[in-house]
Coordinates of C-alpha atoms and ligand atoms in Angstrom, one line a residue:
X1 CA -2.8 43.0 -5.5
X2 CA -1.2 40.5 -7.7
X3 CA -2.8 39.2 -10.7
X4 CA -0.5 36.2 -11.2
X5 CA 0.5 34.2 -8.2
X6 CA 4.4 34.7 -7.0
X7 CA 6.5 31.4 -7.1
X8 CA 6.0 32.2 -2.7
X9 CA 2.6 32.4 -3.0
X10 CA 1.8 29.0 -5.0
X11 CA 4.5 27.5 -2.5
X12 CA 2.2 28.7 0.2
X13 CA -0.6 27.4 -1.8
X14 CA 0.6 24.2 -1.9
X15 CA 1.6 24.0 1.7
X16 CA -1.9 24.4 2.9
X17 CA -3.5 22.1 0.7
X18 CA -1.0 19.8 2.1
X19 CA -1.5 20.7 5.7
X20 CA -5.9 21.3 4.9
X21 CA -6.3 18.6 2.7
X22 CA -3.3 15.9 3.4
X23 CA -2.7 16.2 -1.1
X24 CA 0.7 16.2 -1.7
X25 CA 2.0 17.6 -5.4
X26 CA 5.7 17.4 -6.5
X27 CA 7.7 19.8 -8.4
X28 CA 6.2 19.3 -11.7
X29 CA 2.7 20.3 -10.7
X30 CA 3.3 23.6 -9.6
X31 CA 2.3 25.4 -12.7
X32 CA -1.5 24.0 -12.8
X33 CA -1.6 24.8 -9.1
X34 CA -0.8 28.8 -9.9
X35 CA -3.3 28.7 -12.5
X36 CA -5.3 27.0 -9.7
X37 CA -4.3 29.6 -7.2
X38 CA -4.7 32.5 -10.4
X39 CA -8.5 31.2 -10.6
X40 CA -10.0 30.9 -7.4
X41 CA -7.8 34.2 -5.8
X42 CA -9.3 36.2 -8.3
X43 CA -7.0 38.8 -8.1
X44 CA -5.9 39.0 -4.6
X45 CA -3.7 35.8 -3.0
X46 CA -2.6 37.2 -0.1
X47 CA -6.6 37.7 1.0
X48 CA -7.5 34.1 -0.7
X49 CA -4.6 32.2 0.9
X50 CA -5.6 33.8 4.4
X51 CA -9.0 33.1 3.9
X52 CA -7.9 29.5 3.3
X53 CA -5.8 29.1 6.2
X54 CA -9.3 29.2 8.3
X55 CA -11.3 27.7 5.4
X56 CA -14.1 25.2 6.6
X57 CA -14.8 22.1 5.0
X58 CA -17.4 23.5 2.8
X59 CA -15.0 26.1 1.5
X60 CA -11.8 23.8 1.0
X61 CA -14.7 21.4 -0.9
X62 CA -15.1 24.3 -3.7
X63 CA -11.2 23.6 -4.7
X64 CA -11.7 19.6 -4.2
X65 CA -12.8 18.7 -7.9
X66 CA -9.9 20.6 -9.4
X67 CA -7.2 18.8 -7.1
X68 CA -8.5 15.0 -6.7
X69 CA -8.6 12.1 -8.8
X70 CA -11.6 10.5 -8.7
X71 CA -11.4 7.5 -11.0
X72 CA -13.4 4.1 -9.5
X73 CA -15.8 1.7 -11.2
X74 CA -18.1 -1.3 -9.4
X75 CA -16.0 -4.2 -8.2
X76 CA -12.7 -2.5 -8.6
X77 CA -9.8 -5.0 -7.6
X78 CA -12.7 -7.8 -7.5
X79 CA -10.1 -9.6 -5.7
X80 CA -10.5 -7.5 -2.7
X81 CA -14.1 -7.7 -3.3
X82 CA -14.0 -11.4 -3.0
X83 CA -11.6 -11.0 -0.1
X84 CA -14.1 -9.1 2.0
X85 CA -17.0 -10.8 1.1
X86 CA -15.5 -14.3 2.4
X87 CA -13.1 -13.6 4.7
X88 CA -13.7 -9.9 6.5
X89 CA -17.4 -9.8 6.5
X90 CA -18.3 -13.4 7.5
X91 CA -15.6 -12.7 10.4
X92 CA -17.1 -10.0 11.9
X93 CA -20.4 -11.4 11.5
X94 CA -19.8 -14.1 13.4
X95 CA -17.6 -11.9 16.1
X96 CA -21.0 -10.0 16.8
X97 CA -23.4 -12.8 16.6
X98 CA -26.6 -10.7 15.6
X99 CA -25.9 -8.3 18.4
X100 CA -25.1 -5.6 16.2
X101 CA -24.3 -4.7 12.7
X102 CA -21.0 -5.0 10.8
X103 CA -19.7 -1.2 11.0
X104 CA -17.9 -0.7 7.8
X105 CA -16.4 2.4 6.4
X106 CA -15.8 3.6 2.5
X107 CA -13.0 6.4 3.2
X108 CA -12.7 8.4 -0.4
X109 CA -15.7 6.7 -1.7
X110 CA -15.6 9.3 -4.8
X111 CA -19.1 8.8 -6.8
X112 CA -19.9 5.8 -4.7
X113 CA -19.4 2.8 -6.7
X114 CA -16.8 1.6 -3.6
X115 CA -19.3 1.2 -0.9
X116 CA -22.0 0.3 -3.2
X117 CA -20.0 -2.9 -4.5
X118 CA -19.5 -3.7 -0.9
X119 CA -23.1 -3.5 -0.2
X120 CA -23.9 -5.7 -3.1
X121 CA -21.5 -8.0 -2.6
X122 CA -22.4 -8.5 1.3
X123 CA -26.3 -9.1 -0.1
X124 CA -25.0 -11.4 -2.8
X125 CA -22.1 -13.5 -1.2
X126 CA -22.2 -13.4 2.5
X127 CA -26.1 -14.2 2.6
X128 CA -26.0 -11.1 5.1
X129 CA -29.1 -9.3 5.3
X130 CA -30.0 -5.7 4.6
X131 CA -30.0 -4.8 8.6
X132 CA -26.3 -6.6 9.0
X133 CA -24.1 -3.9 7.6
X134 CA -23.8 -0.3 8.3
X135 CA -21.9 1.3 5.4
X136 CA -20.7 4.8 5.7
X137 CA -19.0 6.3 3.0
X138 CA -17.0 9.5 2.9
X139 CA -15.2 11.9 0.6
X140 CA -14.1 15.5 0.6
X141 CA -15.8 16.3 -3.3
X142 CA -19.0 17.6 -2.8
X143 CA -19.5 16.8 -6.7
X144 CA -18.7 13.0 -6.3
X145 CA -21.2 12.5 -3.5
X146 CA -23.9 14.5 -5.2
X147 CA -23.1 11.7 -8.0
X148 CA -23.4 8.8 -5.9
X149 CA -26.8 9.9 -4.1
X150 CA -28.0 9.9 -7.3
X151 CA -27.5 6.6 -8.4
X152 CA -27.1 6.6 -11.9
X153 CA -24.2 4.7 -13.9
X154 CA -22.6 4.6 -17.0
X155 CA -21.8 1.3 -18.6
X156 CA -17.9 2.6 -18.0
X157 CA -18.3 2.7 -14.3
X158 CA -20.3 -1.1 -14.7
X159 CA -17.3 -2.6 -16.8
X160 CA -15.6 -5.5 -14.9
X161 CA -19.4 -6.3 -12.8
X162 CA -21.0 -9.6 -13.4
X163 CA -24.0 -8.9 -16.1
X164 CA -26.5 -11.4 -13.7
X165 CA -25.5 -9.0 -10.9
X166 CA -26.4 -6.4 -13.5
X167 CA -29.5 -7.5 -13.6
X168 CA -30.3 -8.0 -10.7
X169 CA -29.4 -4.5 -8.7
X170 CA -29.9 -2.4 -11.0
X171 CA -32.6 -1.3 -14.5
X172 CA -31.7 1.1 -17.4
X173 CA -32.6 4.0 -17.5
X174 CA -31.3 6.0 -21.6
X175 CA -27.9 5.1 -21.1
X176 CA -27.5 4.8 -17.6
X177 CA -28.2 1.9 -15.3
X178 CA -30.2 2.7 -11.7
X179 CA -29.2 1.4 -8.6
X180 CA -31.5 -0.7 -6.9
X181 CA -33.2 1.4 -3.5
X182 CA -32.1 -1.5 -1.3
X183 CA -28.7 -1.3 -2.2
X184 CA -28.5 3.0 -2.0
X185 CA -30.3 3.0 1.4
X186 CA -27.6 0.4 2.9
X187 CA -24.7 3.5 2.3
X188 CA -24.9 6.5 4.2
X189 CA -22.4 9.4 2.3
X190 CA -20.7 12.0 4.4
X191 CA -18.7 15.1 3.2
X192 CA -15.7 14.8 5.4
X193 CA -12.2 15.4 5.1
X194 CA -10.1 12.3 5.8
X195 CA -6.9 14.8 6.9
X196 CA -9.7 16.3 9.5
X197 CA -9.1 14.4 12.8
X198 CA -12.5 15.1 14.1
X199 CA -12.5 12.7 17.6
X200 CA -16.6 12.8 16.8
X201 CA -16.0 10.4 13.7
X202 CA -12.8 8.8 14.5
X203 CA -14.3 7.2 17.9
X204 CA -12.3 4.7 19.2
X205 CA -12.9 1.0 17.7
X206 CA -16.1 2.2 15.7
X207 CA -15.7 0.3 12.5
X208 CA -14.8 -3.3 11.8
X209 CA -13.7 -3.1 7.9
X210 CA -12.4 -0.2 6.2
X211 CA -11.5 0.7 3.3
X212 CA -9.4 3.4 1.9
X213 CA -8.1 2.6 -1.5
X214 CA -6.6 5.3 -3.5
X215 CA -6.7 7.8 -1.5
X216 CA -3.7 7.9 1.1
X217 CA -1.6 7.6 -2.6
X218 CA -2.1 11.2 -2.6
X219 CA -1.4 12.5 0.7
X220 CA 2.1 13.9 2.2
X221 CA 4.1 11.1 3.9
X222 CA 2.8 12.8 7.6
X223 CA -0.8 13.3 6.9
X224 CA -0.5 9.6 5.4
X225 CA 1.0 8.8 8.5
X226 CA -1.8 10.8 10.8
X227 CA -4.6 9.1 8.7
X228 CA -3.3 5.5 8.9
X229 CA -3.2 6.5 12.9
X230 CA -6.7 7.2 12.7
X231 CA -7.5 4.4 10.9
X232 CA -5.9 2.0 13.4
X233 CA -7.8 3.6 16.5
X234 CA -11.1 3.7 15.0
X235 CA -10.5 -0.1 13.8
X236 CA -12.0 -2.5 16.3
X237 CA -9.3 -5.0 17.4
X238 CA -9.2 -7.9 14.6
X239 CA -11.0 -5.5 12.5
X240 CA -10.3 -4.9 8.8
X241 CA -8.4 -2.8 6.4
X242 CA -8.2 -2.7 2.7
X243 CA -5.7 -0.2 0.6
X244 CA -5.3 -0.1 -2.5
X245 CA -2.9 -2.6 -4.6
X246 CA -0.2 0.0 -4.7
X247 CA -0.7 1.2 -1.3
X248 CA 1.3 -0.7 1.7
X249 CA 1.6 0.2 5.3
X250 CA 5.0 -0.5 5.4
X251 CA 7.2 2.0 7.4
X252 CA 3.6 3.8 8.1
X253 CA 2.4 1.6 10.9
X254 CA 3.2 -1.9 13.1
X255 CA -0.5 -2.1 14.2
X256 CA -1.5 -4.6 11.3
X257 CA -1.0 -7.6 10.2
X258 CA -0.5 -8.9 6.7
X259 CA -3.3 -11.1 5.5
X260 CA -2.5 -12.3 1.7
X261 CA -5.6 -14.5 0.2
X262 CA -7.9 -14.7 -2.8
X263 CA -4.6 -13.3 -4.7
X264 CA -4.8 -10.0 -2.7
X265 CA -2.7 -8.1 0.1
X266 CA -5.1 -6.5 3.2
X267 CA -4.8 -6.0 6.7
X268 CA -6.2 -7.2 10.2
X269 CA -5.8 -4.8 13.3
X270 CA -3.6 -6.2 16.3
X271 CA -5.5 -7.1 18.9
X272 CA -3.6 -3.8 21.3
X273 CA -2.1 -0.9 19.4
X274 CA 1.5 0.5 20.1
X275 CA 1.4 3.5 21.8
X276 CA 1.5 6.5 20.1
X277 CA 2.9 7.7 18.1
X278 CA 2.3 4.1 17.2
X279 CA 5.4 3.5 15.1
X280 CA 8.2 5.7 14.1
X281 CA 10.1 4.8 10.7
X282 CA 13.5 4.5 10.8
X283 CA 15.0 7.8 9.0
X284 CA 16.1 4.9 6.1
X285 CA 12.8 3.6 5.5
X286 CA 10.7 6.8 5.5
X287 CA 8.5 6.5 2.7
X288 CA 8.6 8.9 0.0
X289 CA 6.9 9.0 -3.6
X290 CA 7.6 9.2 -6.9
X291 CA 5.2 9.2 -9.9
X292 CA 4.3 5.0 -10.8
X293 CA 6.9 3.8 -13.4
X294 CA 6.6 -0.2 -12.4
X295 CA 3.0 -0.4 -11.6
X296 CA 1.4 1.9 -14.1
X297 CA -1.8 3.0 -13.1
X298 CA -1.1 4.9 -9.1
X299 CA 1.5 7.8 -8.7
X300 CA 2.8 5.9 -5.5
X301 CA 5.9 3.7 -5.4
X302 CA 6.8 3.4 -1.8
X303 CA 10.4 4.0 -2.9
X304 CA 11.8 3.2 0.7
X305 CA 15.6 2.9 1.5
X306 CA 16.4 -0.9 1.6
X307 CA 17.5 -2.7 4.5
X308 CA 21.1 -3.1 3.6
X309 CA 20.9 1.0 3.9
X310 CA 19.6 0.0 7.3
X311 CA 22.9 -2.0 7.8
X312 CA 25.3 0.1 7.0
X313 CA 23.6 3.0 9.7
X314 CA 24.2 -0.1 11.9
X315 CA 28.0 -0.7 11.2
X316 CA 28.5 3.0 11.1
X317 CA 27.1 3.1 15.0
X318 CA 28.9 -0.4 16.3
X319 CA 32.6 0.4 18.1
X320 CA 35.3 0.2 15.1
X321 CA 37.6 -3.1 15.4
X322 CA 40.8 -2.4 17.7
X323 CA 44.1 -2.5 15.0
X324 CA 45.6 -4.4 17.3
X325 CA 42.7 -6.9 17.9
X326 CA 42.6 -9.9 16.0
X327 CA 39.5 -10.6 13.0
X328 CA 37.7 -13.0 15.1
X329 CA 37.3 -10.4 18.7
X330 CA 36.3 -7.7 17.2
X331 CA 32.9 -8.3 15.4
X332 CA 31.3 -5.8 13.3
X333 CA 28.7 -5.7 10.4
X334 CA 30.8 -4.5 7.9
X335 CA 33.2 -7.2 7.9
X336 CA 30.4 -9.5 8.4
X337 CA 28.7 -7.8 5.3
X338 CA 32.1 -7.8 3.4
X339 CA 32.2 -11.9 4.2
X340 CA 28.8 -12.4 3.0
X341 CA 30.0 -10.4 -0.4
X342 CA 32.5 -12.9 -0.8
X343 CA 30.2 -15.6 -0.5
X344 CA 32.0 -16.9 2.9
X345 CA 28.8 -17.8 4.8
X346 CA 30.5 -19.0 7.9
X347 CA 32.6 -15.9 8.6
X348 CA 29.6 -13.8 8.4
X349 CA 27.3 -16.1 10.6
X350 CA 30.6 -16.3 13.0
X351 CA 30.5 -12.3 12.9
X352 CA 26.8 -11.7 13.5
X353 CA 27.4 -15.1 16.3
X354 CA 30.3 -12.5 18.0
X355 CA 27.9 -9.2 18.3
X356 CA 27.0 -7.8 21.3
X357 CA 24.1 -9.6 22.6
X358 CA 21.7 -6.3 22.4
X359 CA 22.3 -6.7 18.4
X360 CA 21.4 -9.8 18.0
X361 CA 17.5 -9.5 18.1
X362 CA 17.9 -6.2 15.7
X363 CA 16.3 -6.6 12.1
X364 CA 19.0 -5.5 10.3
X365 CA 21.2 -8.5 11.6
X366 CA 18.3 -10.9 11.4
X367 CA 18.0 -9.9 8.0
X368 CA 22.2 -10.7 7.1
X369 CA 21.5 -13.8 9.4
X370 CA 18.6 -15.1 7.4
X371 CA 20.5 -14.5 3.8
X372 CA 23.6 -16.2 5.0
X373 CA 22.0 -19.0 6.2
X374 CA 20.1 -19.8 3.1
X375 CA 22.7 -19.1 0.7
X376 CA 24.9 -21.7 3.0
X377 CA 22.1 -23.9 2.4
X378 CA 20.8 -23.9 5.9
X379 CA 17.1 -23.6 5.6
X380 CA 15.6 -24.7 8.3
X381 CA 17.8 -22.0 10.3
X382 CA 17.2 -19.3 7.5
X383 CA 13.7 -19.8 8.0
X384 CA 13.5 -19.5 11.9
X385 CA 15.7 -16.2 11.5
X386 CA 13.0 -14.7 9.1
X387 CA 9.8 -15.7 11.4
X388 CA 11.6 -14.4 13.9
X389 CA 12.5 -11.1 12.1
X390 CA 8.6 -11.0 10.7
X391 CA 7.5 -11.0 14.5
X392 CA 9.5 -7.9 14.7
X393 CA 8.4 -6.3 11.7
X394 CA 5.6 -8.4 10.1
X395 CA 6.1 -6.0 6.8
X396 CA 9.6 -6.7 6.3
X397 CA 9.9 -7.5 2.2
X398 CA 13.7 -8.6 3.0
X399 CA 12.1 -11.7 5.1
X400 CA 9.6 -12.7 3.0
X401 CA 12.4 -13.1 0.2
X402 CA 14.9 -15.0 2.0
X403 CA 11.7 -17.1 3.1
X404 CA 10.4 -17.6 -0.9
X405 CA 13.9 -18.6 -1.6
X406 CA 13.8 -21.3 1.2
X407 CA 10.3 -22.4 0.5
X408 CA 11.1 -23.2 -3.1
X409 CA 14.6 -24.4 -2.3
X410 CA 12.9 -27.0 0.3
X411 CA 10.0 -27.9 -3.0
X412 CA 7.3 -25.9 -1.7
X413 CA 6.4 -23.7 -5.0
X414 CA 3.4 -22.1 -4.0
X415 CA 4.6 -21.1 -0.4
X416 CA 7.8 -19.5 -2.3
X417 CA 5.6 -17.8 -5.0
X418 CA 3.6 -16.4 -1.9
X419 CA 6.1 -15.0 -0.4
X420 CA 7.5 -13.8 -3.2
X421 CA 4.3 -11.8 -3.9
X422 CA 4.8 -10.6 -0.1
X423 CA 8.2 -9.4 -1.0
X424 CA 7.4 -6.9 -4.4
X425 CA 3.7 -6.0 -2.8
X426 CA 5.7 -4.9 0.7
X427 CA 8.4 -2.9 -1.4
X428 CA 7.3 -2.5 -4.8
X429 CA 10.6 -1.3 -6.0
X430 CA 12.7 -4.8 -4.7
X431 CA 13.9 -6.2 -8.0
X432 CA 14.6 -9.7 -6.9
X433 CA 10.8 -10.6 -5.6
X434 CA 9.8 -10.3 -9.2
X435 CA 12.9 -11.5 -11.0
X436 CA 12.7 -15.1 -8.9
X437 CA 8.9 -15.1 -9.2
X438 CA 9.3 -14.5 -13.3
X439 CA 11.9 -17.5 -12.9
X440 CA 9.5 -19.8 -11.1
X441 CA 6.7 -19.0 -13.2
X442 CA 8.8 -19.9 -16.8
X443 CA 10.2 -23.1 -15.0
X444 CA 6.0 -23.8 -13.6
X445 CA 5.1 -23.4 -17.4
X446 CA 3.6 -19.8 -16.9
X447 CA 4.5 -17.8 -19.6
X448 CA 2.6 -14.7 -19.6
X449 CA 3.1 -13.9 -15.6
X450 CA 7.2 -14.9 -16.3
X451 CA 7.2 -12.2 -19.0
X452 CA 5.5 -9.9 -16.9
X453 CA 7.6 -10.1 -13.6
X454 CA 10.8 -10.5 -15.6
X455 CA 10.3 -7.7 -17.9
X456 CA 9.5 -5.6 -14.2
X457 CA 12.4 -7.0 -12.9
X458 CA 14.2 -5.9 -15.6
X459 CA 13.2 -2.2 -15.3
X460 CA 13.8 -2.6 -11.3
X461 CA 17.2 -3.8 -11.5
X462 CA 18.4 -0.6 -14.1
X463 CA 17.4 1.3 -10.5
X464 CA 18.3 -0.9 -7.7
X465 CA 20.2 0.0 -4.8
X466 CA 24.0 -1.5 -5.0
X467 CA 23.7 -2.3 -1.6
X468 CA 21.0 -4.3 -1.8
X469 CA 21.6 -6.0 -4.9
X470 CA 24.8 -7.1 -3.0
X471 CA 22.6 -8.6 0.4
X472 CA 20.3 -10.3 -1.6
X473 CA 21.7 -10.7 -5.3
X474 CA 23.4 -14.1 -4.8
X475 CA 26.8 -12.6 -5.6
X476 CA 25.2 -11.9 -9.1
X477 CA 26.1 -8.1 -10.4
X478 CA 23.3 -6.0 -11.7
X479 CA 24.3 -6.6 -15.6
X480 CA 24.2 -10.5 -15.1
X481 CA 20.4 -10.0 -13.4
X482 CA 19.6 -8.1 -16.1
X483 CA 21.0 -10.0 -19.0
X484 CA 19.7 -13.4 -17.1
X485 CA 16.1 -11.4 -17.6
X486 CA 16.8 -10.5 -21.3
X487 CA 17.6 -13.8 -22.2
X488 CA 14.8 -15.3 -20.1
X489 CA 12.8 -12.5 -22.1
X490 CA 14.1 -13.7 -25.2
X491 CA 13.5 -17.3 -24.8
X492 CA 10.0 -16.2 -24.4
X493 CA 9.8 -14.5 -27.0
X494 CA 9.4 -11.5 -25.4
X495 CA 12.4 -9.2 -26.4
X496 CA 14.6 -8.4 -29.7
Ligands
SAM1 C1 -9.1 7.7 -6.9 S1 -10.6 8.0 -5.9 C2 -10.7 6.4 -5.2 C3 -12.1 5.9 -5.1 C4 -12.3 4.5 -4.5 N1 -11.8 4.5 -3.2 C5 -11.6 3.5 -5.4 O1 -10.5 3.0 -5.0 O2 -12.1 3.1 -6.4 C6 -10.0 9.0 -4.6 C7 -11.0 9.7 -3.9 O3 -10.5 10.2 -2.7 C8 -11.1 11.5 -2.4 N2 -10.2 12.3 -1.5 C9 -9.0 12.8 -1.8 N3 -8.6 13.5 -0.7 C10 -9.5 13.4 0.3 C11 -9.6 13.8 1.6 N4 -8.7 14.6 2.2 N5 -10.7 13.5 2.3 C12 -11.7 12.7 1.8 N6 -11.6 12.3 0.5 C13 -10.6 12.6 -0.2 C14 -11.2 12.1 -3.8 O4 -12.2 13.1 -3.7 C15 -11.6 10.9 -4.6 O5 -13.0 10.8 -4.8

C-alpha cells in the first residue's frame, strides 16, 4: 500500500475520470489530481482506482465537487437568453400547436440558475404559460443540485438580472433572494452524468431546445464528440441548441446549422442526421484545447489546424506534375497555391479550373477558389464559391471570411461585420476575422469594439499559422498585420 500516488497511478487516475466522467486535465493539473487521488484512496490506489473503474453514479458524484467548475449566475449570456425566448421557444411553440409542451433540456445546470432563467424568461417573454415548457435540468454534482432545489440566491448569482424581474420572481429572505414556487416547480433536476449514454434519457428526438453551456469545455475531444452525438439524436429535427460563447461544433458535428441573431451564435438541428458516426474530422481539423488566452474567461480555444493545412494534405495526395509536362497540363494545388502567393489570381483560378473534376467540389479548393476570386475582385463569383463551400461545411470560418470581405467590398457593412463575427466565433484562433472586423469598426466610428478586435488580433497574429496567413493575408506578412494593428492601436489611443 502506497501512501502517495505513483506518477502511473495518477495517470490511471486521470484516464478514468476521462473515460467515467468525459473531464479532460492537461499536464499542468496533475499534481492537484494526486493530492486528489492521495485524499479519497486513503491509503490504498490500487483498491480505490479499481473500485472506480466500476464506480456508479452516486460514487463518481462523491469526487464531482473537487473536479468541476461550477460558476453560473441568472441570465448568463442574456443574449442567448433573448435568443431563446424570441426565436427557439416561440418556434417550437408554434411547431406543436398546444399538442404538447416545449421539451427543453439544462445539461450541466450546476446550482440551477440556467434552467431557472429559462423558465422565467419563457413566463416573462414568450407569454408561454406554466403548462407549455417542460424543463429538465441535469448535472453530475450532487452539491449543486442540492443548491438549486433549494432555491436560495445570493445577490452575486442575481448580478446582470433585471431588478423588476427581481421583484417579481423572487422575495428576500437575510441576504438571499427566494425563488418564486411557480418558477422552481417548472424545472425538474436530475443527477446524471452527461458522459453516461443511458438510451433511457437520450431517447430519440425527446427535446426541442437544449442547452449545454460550459460544460463540453471540459470534456476530452471524444467524449465531447460522444456527447454532441447524443445531443443531436435526442434533438427533435429543427430543434435547438445553445453552447456556450466559447464553445463551437466545428470539426465536432455537420448535423447543425449555424443560426447567428440577437448578437449570439446557436444551433438548429438538420432536419435528417448523417449517419453515424455522424461526422468524422479531418485528422487537420481535430479539435484540441489549450487553456483561453484570447477569450479570457473558458479554458477552450478550439485551436484547430487551418484550412491551408488542409491544402497542403491535398497537394501532398494529387499526382506530382510530369518534368517533362508543360505548367499549364499538369495542375496541382501547390503551384496553384504558389500563384495565389504571388498575387497572380488568374494562374491560380486557371490551376484549380485544370483539376481533376473529383476535386473540384472538395472544400479545400473551394476555399483557394473563393480567396482568389475576391482578391481578383470577382465577387459575385467569390461569393457563389463560399455558399457553395458553406453547403458542404456550414461551419467553415475560411468561408465566412472571404464572404465578410465580399460583403463589405460590394458596401454591405453589416452583412461583412456578420460574417466576420461567423469567422473568429467558428475558429476563435483566425487572426484576420478580428483584425478586419477591428478595421471596419474604427472606419464605422466604433472605437471601443476596434480596440478590442485589433488588440485580439494583435495577440492572434504573434501565433498564427504561416500557412494561413499566406491564404488569407492579402500578401501582407505577419509583422505588417501586426504593426498595421499597433498603429491602428495607437491612433486610438490604445497603445504606447
Ligand atoms: C461551469 S458550470 C456551467 C453552468 C451553466 N450551464 C452555465 O453555463 O452557467 C459546469 C457544470 O457542468 C457540470 N458537469 C461537469 N461534468 C459533467 C458531467 N459529466 N455530467 C453532468 N454535468 C457535468 C458541473 O458539475 C457544473 O455544474
Amino acid at each position: 500500500m502506497n501512501a502517495q500516488p505513483s506518477a502511473r497511478e495518477v495517470a490511471q487516475f486521470r484516464d478514468l475520470i476521462a473515460t467515467r466522467l468525459g473531464l479532460h486535465f492537461d499536464e499542468s493539473k496533475l499534481v492537484n489530481l494526486a493530492k486528489l487521488l492521495a485524499l479519497h484512496a486513503k491509503g490504498d490506489c490500487g483498491a480505490f482506482l479499481t473500485y472506480l473503474a466500476d464506480a456508479t453514479l452516486a460514487q463518481l458524484a462523491a469526487l464531482a465537487p473537487e473536479l468541476t467548475v461550477t460558476e453560473t449566475f441568472f441570465f448568463r449570456y442574456v443574449d442567448q437568453i433573448n435568443a431563446f425566448a424570441e426565436v427557439a421557444l416561440p418556434a417550437c411553440v408554434q411547431a406543436h400547436d398546444g399538442a404538447r409542451a416545449v421539451r427543453i433540456l439544462s445539461a450541466g445546470c450546476a446550482s440551477g440558475e440556467e434552467p431557472f432563467s429559462l423558465a422565467i424568461a419563457s413566463r416573462e417573454r414568450a407569454g408561454v404559460t406554466e403548462s407549455q415548457v417542460e424543463l429538465t435540468a441535469l448535472d453530475i454534482n450532487p452539491v449543486m443540485l442540492a443548491k438549486a432545489a433549494r432555491a436560495h440566491y445570493t445577490h452575486w448569482s442575481l448580478r446582470d438580472f433585471p431588478p423588476e424581474l427581481k421583484q417579481r420572481w423572487f422575495r428576500s429572505e437575510g441576504d438571499s433572494f427566494v425563488l418564486s414556487d411557480s418558477i422552481r416547480r417548472m424545472v425538474r433536476f436530475e443527477n446524471r452524468n452527461l458522459a453516461d449514454s443511458d438510451p433511457a434519457f437520450w431517447q430519440l428526438e425527446s427535446f426541442d431546445i437544449i442547452f449545454c453551456r460550459n460544460v463540453l469545455m471540459y470534456f476530452t475531444p471524444q467524449q465531447m464528440q460522444a456527447a454532441v452525438e447524443r445531443i443531436a439524436g435526442a434533438l427533435a429535427p429543427g430543434g435547438y441548441l445553445f453552447l456556450g460563447h466559447a464553445e463551437t461544433l466545428r470539426g465536432l458535428s455537420n448535423d447543425f446549422h449555424l443560426c447567428h441573431t440577437h448578437g449570439t451564435f446557436y444551433y438548429r438541428r438538420k432536419p435528417h442526421l448523417s449517419a453515424p458516426p455522424s461526422y468524422t474530422p479531418p485528422a487537420a481539423v481535430a479539435p484540441h484545447w489549450r487553456p483561453g488566452e484570447v477569450l479570457g474567461d473558458t479554458g477552450w480555444i478550439a485551436a484547430i489546424a487551418d484550412a491551408s493545412q488542409r491544402i497542403d494534405v491535398l497537394a501532398a495526395r494529387a499526382p506530382p506534375a510530369a518534368s517533362s509536362a508543360p505548367a499549364a497540363s499538369a495542375p496541382d494545388l501547390q503551384r496553384a497555391r504558389a500563384y495565389l502567393h504571388s498575387e497572380r489570381y488568374d494562374r491560380t483560378l486557371e490551376q484549380i479550373g485544370a483539376l481533376a473534376f473529383e476535386h473540384a467540389g472538395d472544400p479545400d479548393v473551394l476555399l483557394l477558389k473563393a480567396v482568389s476570386l475576391s482578391q481578383s475582385g470577382a465577387l459575385a463569383a467569390a461569393e457563389a464559391a463560399c455558399h457553395q463551400l458553406l453547403a458542404l461545411d456550414e461551419l467553415s470560418a475560411g468561408a465566412h471570411y472571404v464572404l465578410a470581405l465580399c460583403r463589405e467590398e460590394g458596401g454591405d457593412t453589416a452583412g461583412a461585420f456578420s460574417h466576420y463575427q461567423s469567422a473568429s466565433y467558428l475558429d476563435p484562433e483566425f487572426a484576420m476575422p478580428r483584425l478586419q472586423a477591428g478595421l471596419l469598426a474604427r472606419r464605422q466610428g466604433r472605437p471601443d469594439a476596434a480596440r478590442h478586435d485589433l488588440a485580439q488580433a494583435l495577440l492572434l497574429l504573434k501565433r498564427e499559422d504561416a500557412a494561413r496567413l499566406l491564404l488569407f493575408g492579402g500578401g501582407f506578412k505577419r509583422e505588417a498585420l501586426m504593426a498595421l494593428c499597433r498603429a491602428e492601436l495607437t491612433a486610438l489611443g490604445d497603445y504606447p
